[in-house]
PDB file of C-alpha atoms in Angstrom:
ATOM      1  CA  MET A 165      -0.236  -0.004   0.017  1.00 97.00           C
ATOM      2  CA  ASN A 166       1.132   3.453  -1.388  1.00 98.00           C
ATOM      3  CA  ILE A 167       0.559   5.991   1.991  1.00 98.00           C
ATOM      4  CA  LEU A 168       0.954  10.215   1.608  1.00 97.00           C
ATOM      5  CA  LEU A 169       1.220  10.741   5.808  1.00 96.00           C
ATOM      6  CA  HIS A 170       0.614  14.290   6.729  1.00 93.00           C
ATOM      7  CA  ILE A 171       2.079  15.081   9.683  1.00 91.00           C
ATOM      8  CA  GLY A 172       1.632  19.323  10.594  1.00 79.00           C
ATOM      9  CA  ILE A 173       3.146  21.033  11.680  1.00 70.00           C
ATOM     10  CA  ASN A 174       0.508  23.273  13.312  1.00 65.00           C
ATOM     11  CA  LYS A 175      -0.569  26.521  12.456  1.00 66.00           C
ATOM     12  CA  THR A 176       1.079  25.467   8.225  1.00 68.00           C
ATOM     13  CA  GLY A 177      -2.902  25.099   6.433  1.00 69.00           C
ATOM     14  CA  SER A 178      -3.217  21.081   8.028  1.00 79.00           C
ATOM     15  CA  SER A 179      -6.468  21.988   8.564  1.00 82.00           C
ATOM     16  CA  SER A 180      -7.913  23.315   5.532  1.00 86.00           C
ATOM     17  CA  ILE A 181      -5.579  20.125   3.606  1.00 89.00           C
ATOM     18  CA  GLN A 182      -8.121  17.776   5.284  1.00 92.00           C
ATOM     19  CA  PHE A 183     -11.124  19.574   5.245  1.00 93.00           C
ATOM     20  CA  ALA A 184     -10.284  19.668   0.976  1.00 93.00           C
ATOM     21  CA  CYS A 185      -9.661  16.516   1.191  1.00 95.00           C
ATOM     22  CA  GLN A 186     -12.453  15.266   3.170  1.00 96.00           C
ATOM     23  CA  ASN A 187     -14.728  17.752   0.906  1.00 96.00           C
ATOM     24  CA  ASN A 188     -13.494  15.927  -2.235  1.00 97.00           C
ATOM     25  CA  LYS A 189     -12.976  12.447  -1.299  1.00 97.00           C
ATOM     26  CA  ASP A 190     -15.256  11.320  -4.928  1.00 97.00           C
ATOM     27  CA  VAL A 191     -12.557  13.707  -7.081  1.00 98.00           C
ATOM     28  CA  LEU A 192      -9.652  11.894  -4.778  1.00 98.00           C
ATOM     29  CA  ALA A 193     -11.410   8.367  -5.167  1.00 98.00           C
ATOM     30  CA  ARG A 194     -11.035   8.983  -9.212  1.00 98.00           C
ATOM     31  CA  ALA A 195      -7.986   9.738  -9.316  1.00 98.00           C
ATOM     32  CA  GLY A 196      -7.343   6.696  -7.459  1.00 98.00           C
ATOM     33  CA  ILE A 197      -6.651   8.284  -4.196  1.00 98.00           C
ATOM     34  CA  LEU A 198      -8.622   6.967  -0.995  1.00 98.00           C
ATOM     35  CA  TYR A 199      -8.814   9.792   1.838  1.00 98.00           C
ATOM     36  CA  PRO A 200     -10.119   7.079   4.355  1.00 96.00           C
ATOM     37  CA  ASN A 201     -12.792   7.530   7.127  1.00 93.00           C
ATOM     38  CA  ILE A 202     -11.019   4.996   9.531  1.00 92.00           C
ATOM     39  CA  GLY A 203      -9.666   6.296  12.542  1.00 91.00           C
ATOM     40  CA  MET A 204     -11.701   9.667  11.710  1.00 90.00           C
ATOM     41  CA  GLU A 205     -12.012  12.821  14.245  1.00 88.00           C
ATOM     42  CA  TYR A 206     -14.095  16.055  12.732  1.00 86.00           C
ATOM     43  CA  SER A 207     -11.812  16.119   8.699  1.00 92.00           C
ATOM     44  CA  ALA A 208      -8.132  14.526  10.620  1.00 92.00           C
ATOM     45  CA  HIS A 209      -7.282  11.055  11.075  1.00 94.00           C
ATOM     46  CA  HIS A 210      -6.187  11.678  14.431  1.00 91.00           C
ATOM     47  CA  GLY A 211      -7.181   8.111  16.670  1.00 91.00           C
ATOM     48  CA  LEU A 212      -5.149   6.614  14.204  1.00 93.00           C
ATOM     49  CA  ALA A 213      -2.034   9.088  15.252  1.00 91.00           C
ATOM     50  CA  PHE A 214      -3.342   8.745  19.176  1.00 89.00           C
ATOM     51  CA  ASP A 215      -3.594   4.613  18.803  1.00 89.00           C
ATOM     52  CA  ILE A 216       0.183   4.540  16.630  1.00 89.00           C
ATOM     53  CA  GLN A 217       1.528   6.609  19.702  1.00 81.00           C
ATOM     54  CA  GLU A 218      -0.887   4.353  22.038  1.00 75.00           C
ATOM     55  CA  LYS A 219      -2.434   7.459  23.729  1.00 54.00           C
ATOM     56  CA  GLY A 220      -6.032   7.132  24.821  1.00 46.00           C
ATOM     57  CA  THR A 221      -8.179   4.179  25.127  1.00 42.00           C
ATOM     58  CA  HIS A 222      -9.621   1.451  23.436  1.00 42.00           C
ATOM     59  CA  GLY A 223     -13.015   1.730  22.872  1.00 42.00           C
ATOM     60  CA  SER A 224     -16.318   3.156  21.466  1.00 43.00           C
ATOM     61  CA  ASN A 225     -17.022   5.643  24.348  1.00 42.00           C
ATOM     62  CA  PRO A 226     -16.580   9.094  23.181  1.00 43.00           C
ATOM     63  CA  SER A 227     -14.017  10.990  25.008  1.00 45.00           C
ATOM     64  CA  ASP A 228     -12.008   7.730  23.135  1.00 48.00           C
ATOM     65  CA  LYS A 229      -9.198   9.577  21.362  1.00 51.00           C
ATOM     66  CA  ARG A 230      -9.192   6.612  19.336  1.00 53.00           C
ATOM     67  CA  GLY A 231     -12.361   7.326  17.314  1.00 57.00           C
ATOM     68  CA  GLY A 232     -13.334   3.928  18.568  1.00 67.00           C
ATOM     69  CA  LEU A 233     -10.437   1.999  15.930  1.00 82.00           C
ATOM     70  CA  SER A 234     -10.897  -1.897  16.238  1.00 84.00           C
ATOM     71  CA  ASP A 235      -7.448  -3.060  17.272  1.00 86.00           C
ATOM     72  CA  ASN A 236      -7.388  -4.738  13.457  1.00 91.00           C
ATOM     73  CA  TRP A 237      -7.382  -1.309  11.812  1.00 94.00           C
ATOM     74  CA  LEU A 238      -4.585  -1.279   9.423  1.00 95.00           C
ATOM     75  CA  GLU A 239      -6.134  -4.964   7.937  1.00 96.00           C
ATOM     76  CA  GLU A 240      -8.731  -2.684   7.301  1.00 95.00           C
ATOM     77  CA  LEU A 241      -7.208   0.327   5.734  1.00 96.00           C
ATOM     78  CA  GLU A 242      -5.376  -2.447   3.545  1.00 97.00           C
ATOM     79  CA  LEU A 243      -8.663  -3.600   2.583  1.00 97.00           C
ATOM     80  CA  GLU A 244      -9.818  -0.866   2.008  1.00 95.00           C
ATOM     81  CA  ALA A 245      -7.180   0.238   0.255  1.00 97.00           C
ATOM     82  CA  ARG A 246      -6.707  -2.566  -2.408  1.00 96.00           C
ATOM     83  CA  ASP A 247      -8.550  -0.970  -5.243  1.00 96.00           C
ATOM     84  CA  TYR A 248      -6.560   2.690  -4.759  1.00 98.00           C
ATOM     85  CA  ASP A 249      -3.113   3.847  -5.629  1.00 98.00           C
ATOM     86  CA  TRP A 250      -2.611   6.363  -2.452  1.00 98.00           C
ATOM     87  CA  VAL A 251      -3.796   6.032   0.526  1.00 98.00           C
ATOM     88  CA  VAL A 252      -4.011   9.612   2.481  1.00 98.00           C
ATOM     89  CA  LEU A 253      -4.008   9.879   5.908  1.00 97.00           C
ATOM     90  CA  SER A 254      -3.370  12.917   7.692  1.00 94.00           C
ATOM     91  CA  SER A 255      -3.310  14.527  11.159  1.00 93.00           C
ATOM     92  CA  GLU A 256      -0.954  16.927  13.046  1.00 88.00           C
ATOM     93  CA  ALA A 257      -1.099  14.580  16.279  1.00 88.00           C
ATOM     94  CA  PHE A 258       0.945  12.628  14.031  1.00 88.00           C
ATOM     95  CA  HIS A 259       4.123  14.606  15.079  1.00 80.00           C
ATOM     96  CA  SER A 260       2.647  16.521  17.836  1.00 78.00           C
ATOM     97  CA  GLN A 261       2.502  13.190  20.075  1.00 73.00           C
ATOM     98  CA  GLY A 262       6.002  12.771  19.596  1.00 72.00           C
ATOM     99  CA  ASN A 263       7.858   8.744  18.242  1.00 88.00           C
ATOM    100  CA  PRO A 264       8.215   8.984  14.785  1.00 93.00           C
ATOM    101  CA  LYS A 265       9.915   5.677  14.775  1.00 94.00           C
ATOM    102  CA  LYS A 266       6.189   3.675  16.173  1.00 93.00           C
ATOM    103  CA  VAL A 267       4.639   5.429  13.154  1.00 94.00           C
ATOM    104  CA  ALA A 268       7.349   3.312  11.281  1.00 95.00           C
ATOM    105  CA  GLU A 269       7.434   0.221  12.683  1.00 94.00           C
ATOM    106  CA  LYS A 270       2.768   0.161  12.360  1.00 94.00           C
ATOM    107  CA  LEU A 271       3.166   1.342   8.482  1.00 96.00           C
ATOM    108  CA  SER A 272       6.517  -0.958   7.944  1.00 96.00           C
ATOM    109  CA  GLY A 273       5.627  -3.495   4.842  1.00 96.00           C
ATOM    110  CA  HIS A 274       3.631   0.055   3.125  1.00 97.00           C
ATOM    111  CA  ASN A 275       5.762   2.378   0.809  1.00 98.00           C
ATOM    112  CA  VAL A 276       5.227   5.426   3.146  1.00 98.00           C
ATOM    113  CA  LYS A 277       6.045   9.131   1.468  1.00 98.00           C
ATOM    114  CA  VAL A 278       5.636  11.689   4.774  1.00 95.00           C
ATOM    115  CA  LEU A 279       4.741  15.860   3.585  1.00 91.00           C
ATOM    116  CA  ILE A 280       5.738  18.027   5.951  1.00 87.00           C
ATOM    117  CA  TYR A 281       4.381  21.634   5.803  1.00 84.00           C
ATOM    118  CA  VAL A 282       6.745  24.731   7.704  1.00 77.00           C
ATOM    119  CA  ARG A 283       6.697  27.857   7.953  1.00 68.00           C
ATOM    120  CA  GLU A 284       9.133  30.708   8.501  1.00 59.00           C
ATOM    121  CA  HIS A 285       9.287  31.022  11.695  1.00 56.00           C
ATOM    122  CA  PHE A 286       8.470  34.466  12.999  1.00 56.00           C
ATOM    123  CA  SER A 287       5.429  33.660  11.277  1.00 63.00           C
ATOM    124  CA  TYR A 288       5.302  30.730  12.700  1.00 60.00           C
ATOM    125  CA  LEU A 289       5.561  31.486  16.148  1.00 62.00           C
ATOM    126  CA  ARG A 290       3.814  34.787  16.434  1.00 64.00           C
ATOM    127  CA  SER A 291       0.352  32.324  14.895  1.00 69.00           C
ATOM    128  CA  TRP A 292       1.130  30.088  17.501  1.00 65.00           C
ATOM    129  CA  TYR A 293       0.707  32.288  20.384  1.00 72.00           C
ATOM    130  CA  GLN A 294      -2.414  34.292  18.992  1.00 73.00           C
ATOM    131  CA  GLN A 295      -4.254  31.259  18.808  1.00 74.00           C
ATOM    132  CA  VAL A 296      -2.944  30.073  22.144  1.00 71.00           C
ATOM    133  CA  VAL A 297      -4.072  33.807  23.315  1.00 75.00           C
ATOM    134  CA  GLN A 298      -7.062  33.195  21.962  1.00 78.00           C
ATOM    135  CA  SER A 299      -8.381  29.785  23.073  1.00 77.00           C
ATOM    136  CA  ASN A 300      -6.553  29.604  26.249  1.00 75.00           C
ATOM    137  CA  ASN A 301      -6.232  32.463  27.724  1.00 66.00           C
ATOM    138  CA  ILE A 302      -2.537  32.726  28.411  1.00 74.00           C
ATOM    139  CA  THR A 303      -1.415  36.148  30.115  1.00 74.00           C
ATOM    140  CA  CYS A 304       2.460  36.143  28.642  1.00 72.00           C
ATOM    141  CA  SER A 305       4.051  38.508  26.186  1.00 73.00           C
ATOM    142  CA  LEU A 306       5.230  36.667  22.824  1.00 62.00           C
ATOM    143  CA  ARG A 307       8.918  37.109  24.207  1.00 69.00           C
ATOM    144  CA  GLU A 308       7.851  34.665  26.645  1.00 68.00           C
ATOM    145  CA  PHE A 309       5.625  32.976  24.901  1.00 59.00           C
ATOM    146  CA  SER A 310       8.774  31.543  22.665  1.00 62.00           C
ATOM    147  CA  GLY A 311      11.010  29.939  25.345  1.00 59.00           C
ATOM    148  CA  LEU A 312       7.650  27.936  26.606  1.00 59.00           C
ATOM    149  CA  VAL A 313       7.689  26.503  23.444  1.00 58.00           C
ATOM    150  CA  ASP A 314       9.795  23.916  21.046  1.00 57.00           C
ATOM    151  CA  ALA A 315       9.050  25.801  17.732  1.00 53.00           C
ATOM    152  CA  ALA A 316      11.969  24.461  16.262  1.00 57.00           C
ATOM    153  CA  GLN A 317      10.216  22.372  13.060  1.00 57.00           C
ATOM    154  CA  PHE A 318      13.487  21.088  11.341  1.00 61.00           C
ATOM    155  CA  SER A 319      14.303  18.886  14.071  1.00 73.00           C
ATOM    156  CA  VAL A 320      11.114  17.781  13.225  1.00 78.00           C
ATOM    157  CA  ILE A 321      11.733  17.202  10.061  1.00 80.00           C
ATOM    158  CA  ASP A 322      15.335  15.640  11.226  1.00 85.00           C
ATOM    159  CA  GLN A 323      13.398  12.795  13.634  1.00 87.00           C
ATOM    160  CA  TRP A 324      10.780  12.107  10.611  1.00 91.00           C
ATOM    161  CA  ALA A 325      13.832  11.580   8.749  1.00 91.00           C
ATOM    162  CA  GLU A 326      15.190   9.665  10.746  1.00 94.00           C
ATOM    163  CA  ALA A 327      12.478   6.854  11.265  1.00 95.00           C
ATOM    164  CA  PHE A 328      11.266   6.858   7.625  1.00 96.00           C
ATOM    165  CA  GLY A 329      14.753   7.694   5.297  1.00 95.00           C
ATOM    166  CA  ALA A 330      15.774  11.156   4.345  1.00 93.00           C
ATOM    167  CA  ASP A 331      14.341   9.822   0.453  1.00 95.00           C
ATOM    168  CA  GLN A 332      10.826   9.645   2.057  1.00 96.00           C
ATOM    169  CA  ILE A 333      10.341  12.831   2.989  1.00 91.00           C
ATOM    170  CA  ILE A 334       8.842  15.294   1.356  1.00 89.00           C
ATOM    171  CA  SER A 335       8.807  18.921   2.424  1.00 80.00           C
ATOM    172  CA  ARG A 336       7.353  21.938   1.205  1.00 77.00           C
ATOM    173  CA  ILE A 337       7.305  25.467   3.372  1.00 73.00           C
ATOM    174  CA  PHE A 338       4.091  27.097   3.956  1.00 73.00           C
ATOM    175  CA  ASP A 339       3.583  31.092   3.399  1.00 68.00           C
ATOM    176  CA  LYS A 340       0.217  32.613   1.829  1.00 68.00           C
ATOM    177  CA  LYS A 341       1.440  34.262  -1.043  1.00 69.00           C
ATOM    178  CA  PHE A 342       2.020  30.778  -2.407  1.00 63.00           C
ATOM    179  CA  LEU A 343      -1.642  29.615  -2.385  1.00 59.00           C
ATOM    180  CA  SER A 344      -4.780  30.253  -4.871  1.00 60.00           C
ATOM    181  CA  ASP A 345      -7.796  30.915  -4.246  1.00 54.00           C
TER     182      ASP A 345
END
């Protein structure tokens, strides 16, 4: 199975990519691309990411981060994907939950390309800070915030390249000036 694994990083348009894939599943399917429902939370595959990273609990509890996945979800995905050229899986939780080697281990035996978007550092940090201020009522300055978070995007690429191989990494710059309407 060929898998394009989109891992975020946060504040690089991931939600827009996920909504576009979700809303255009039939167009993607006609092109030989599956955007599966397995592990879907909203428009992203957060359940798969949490399962691979062994976060959350098993079962169909609504608060279950795994989205009620069965223990053999990968086999179910392989069966669903048999008539497609590619499977696209997308979740920021693949990178934010921490361990690319676990992801590589779970998906071993498949051709996995890892897609990661990065953003100019100050723009990335400022956007993240604005989101946190709006959602969490944080009361620190941008300078103080920069000391509280790990905003090192390129170390993320290095970790994924170590787990999957540098030739399996597709990195792109996220910049709104390159987006079309």
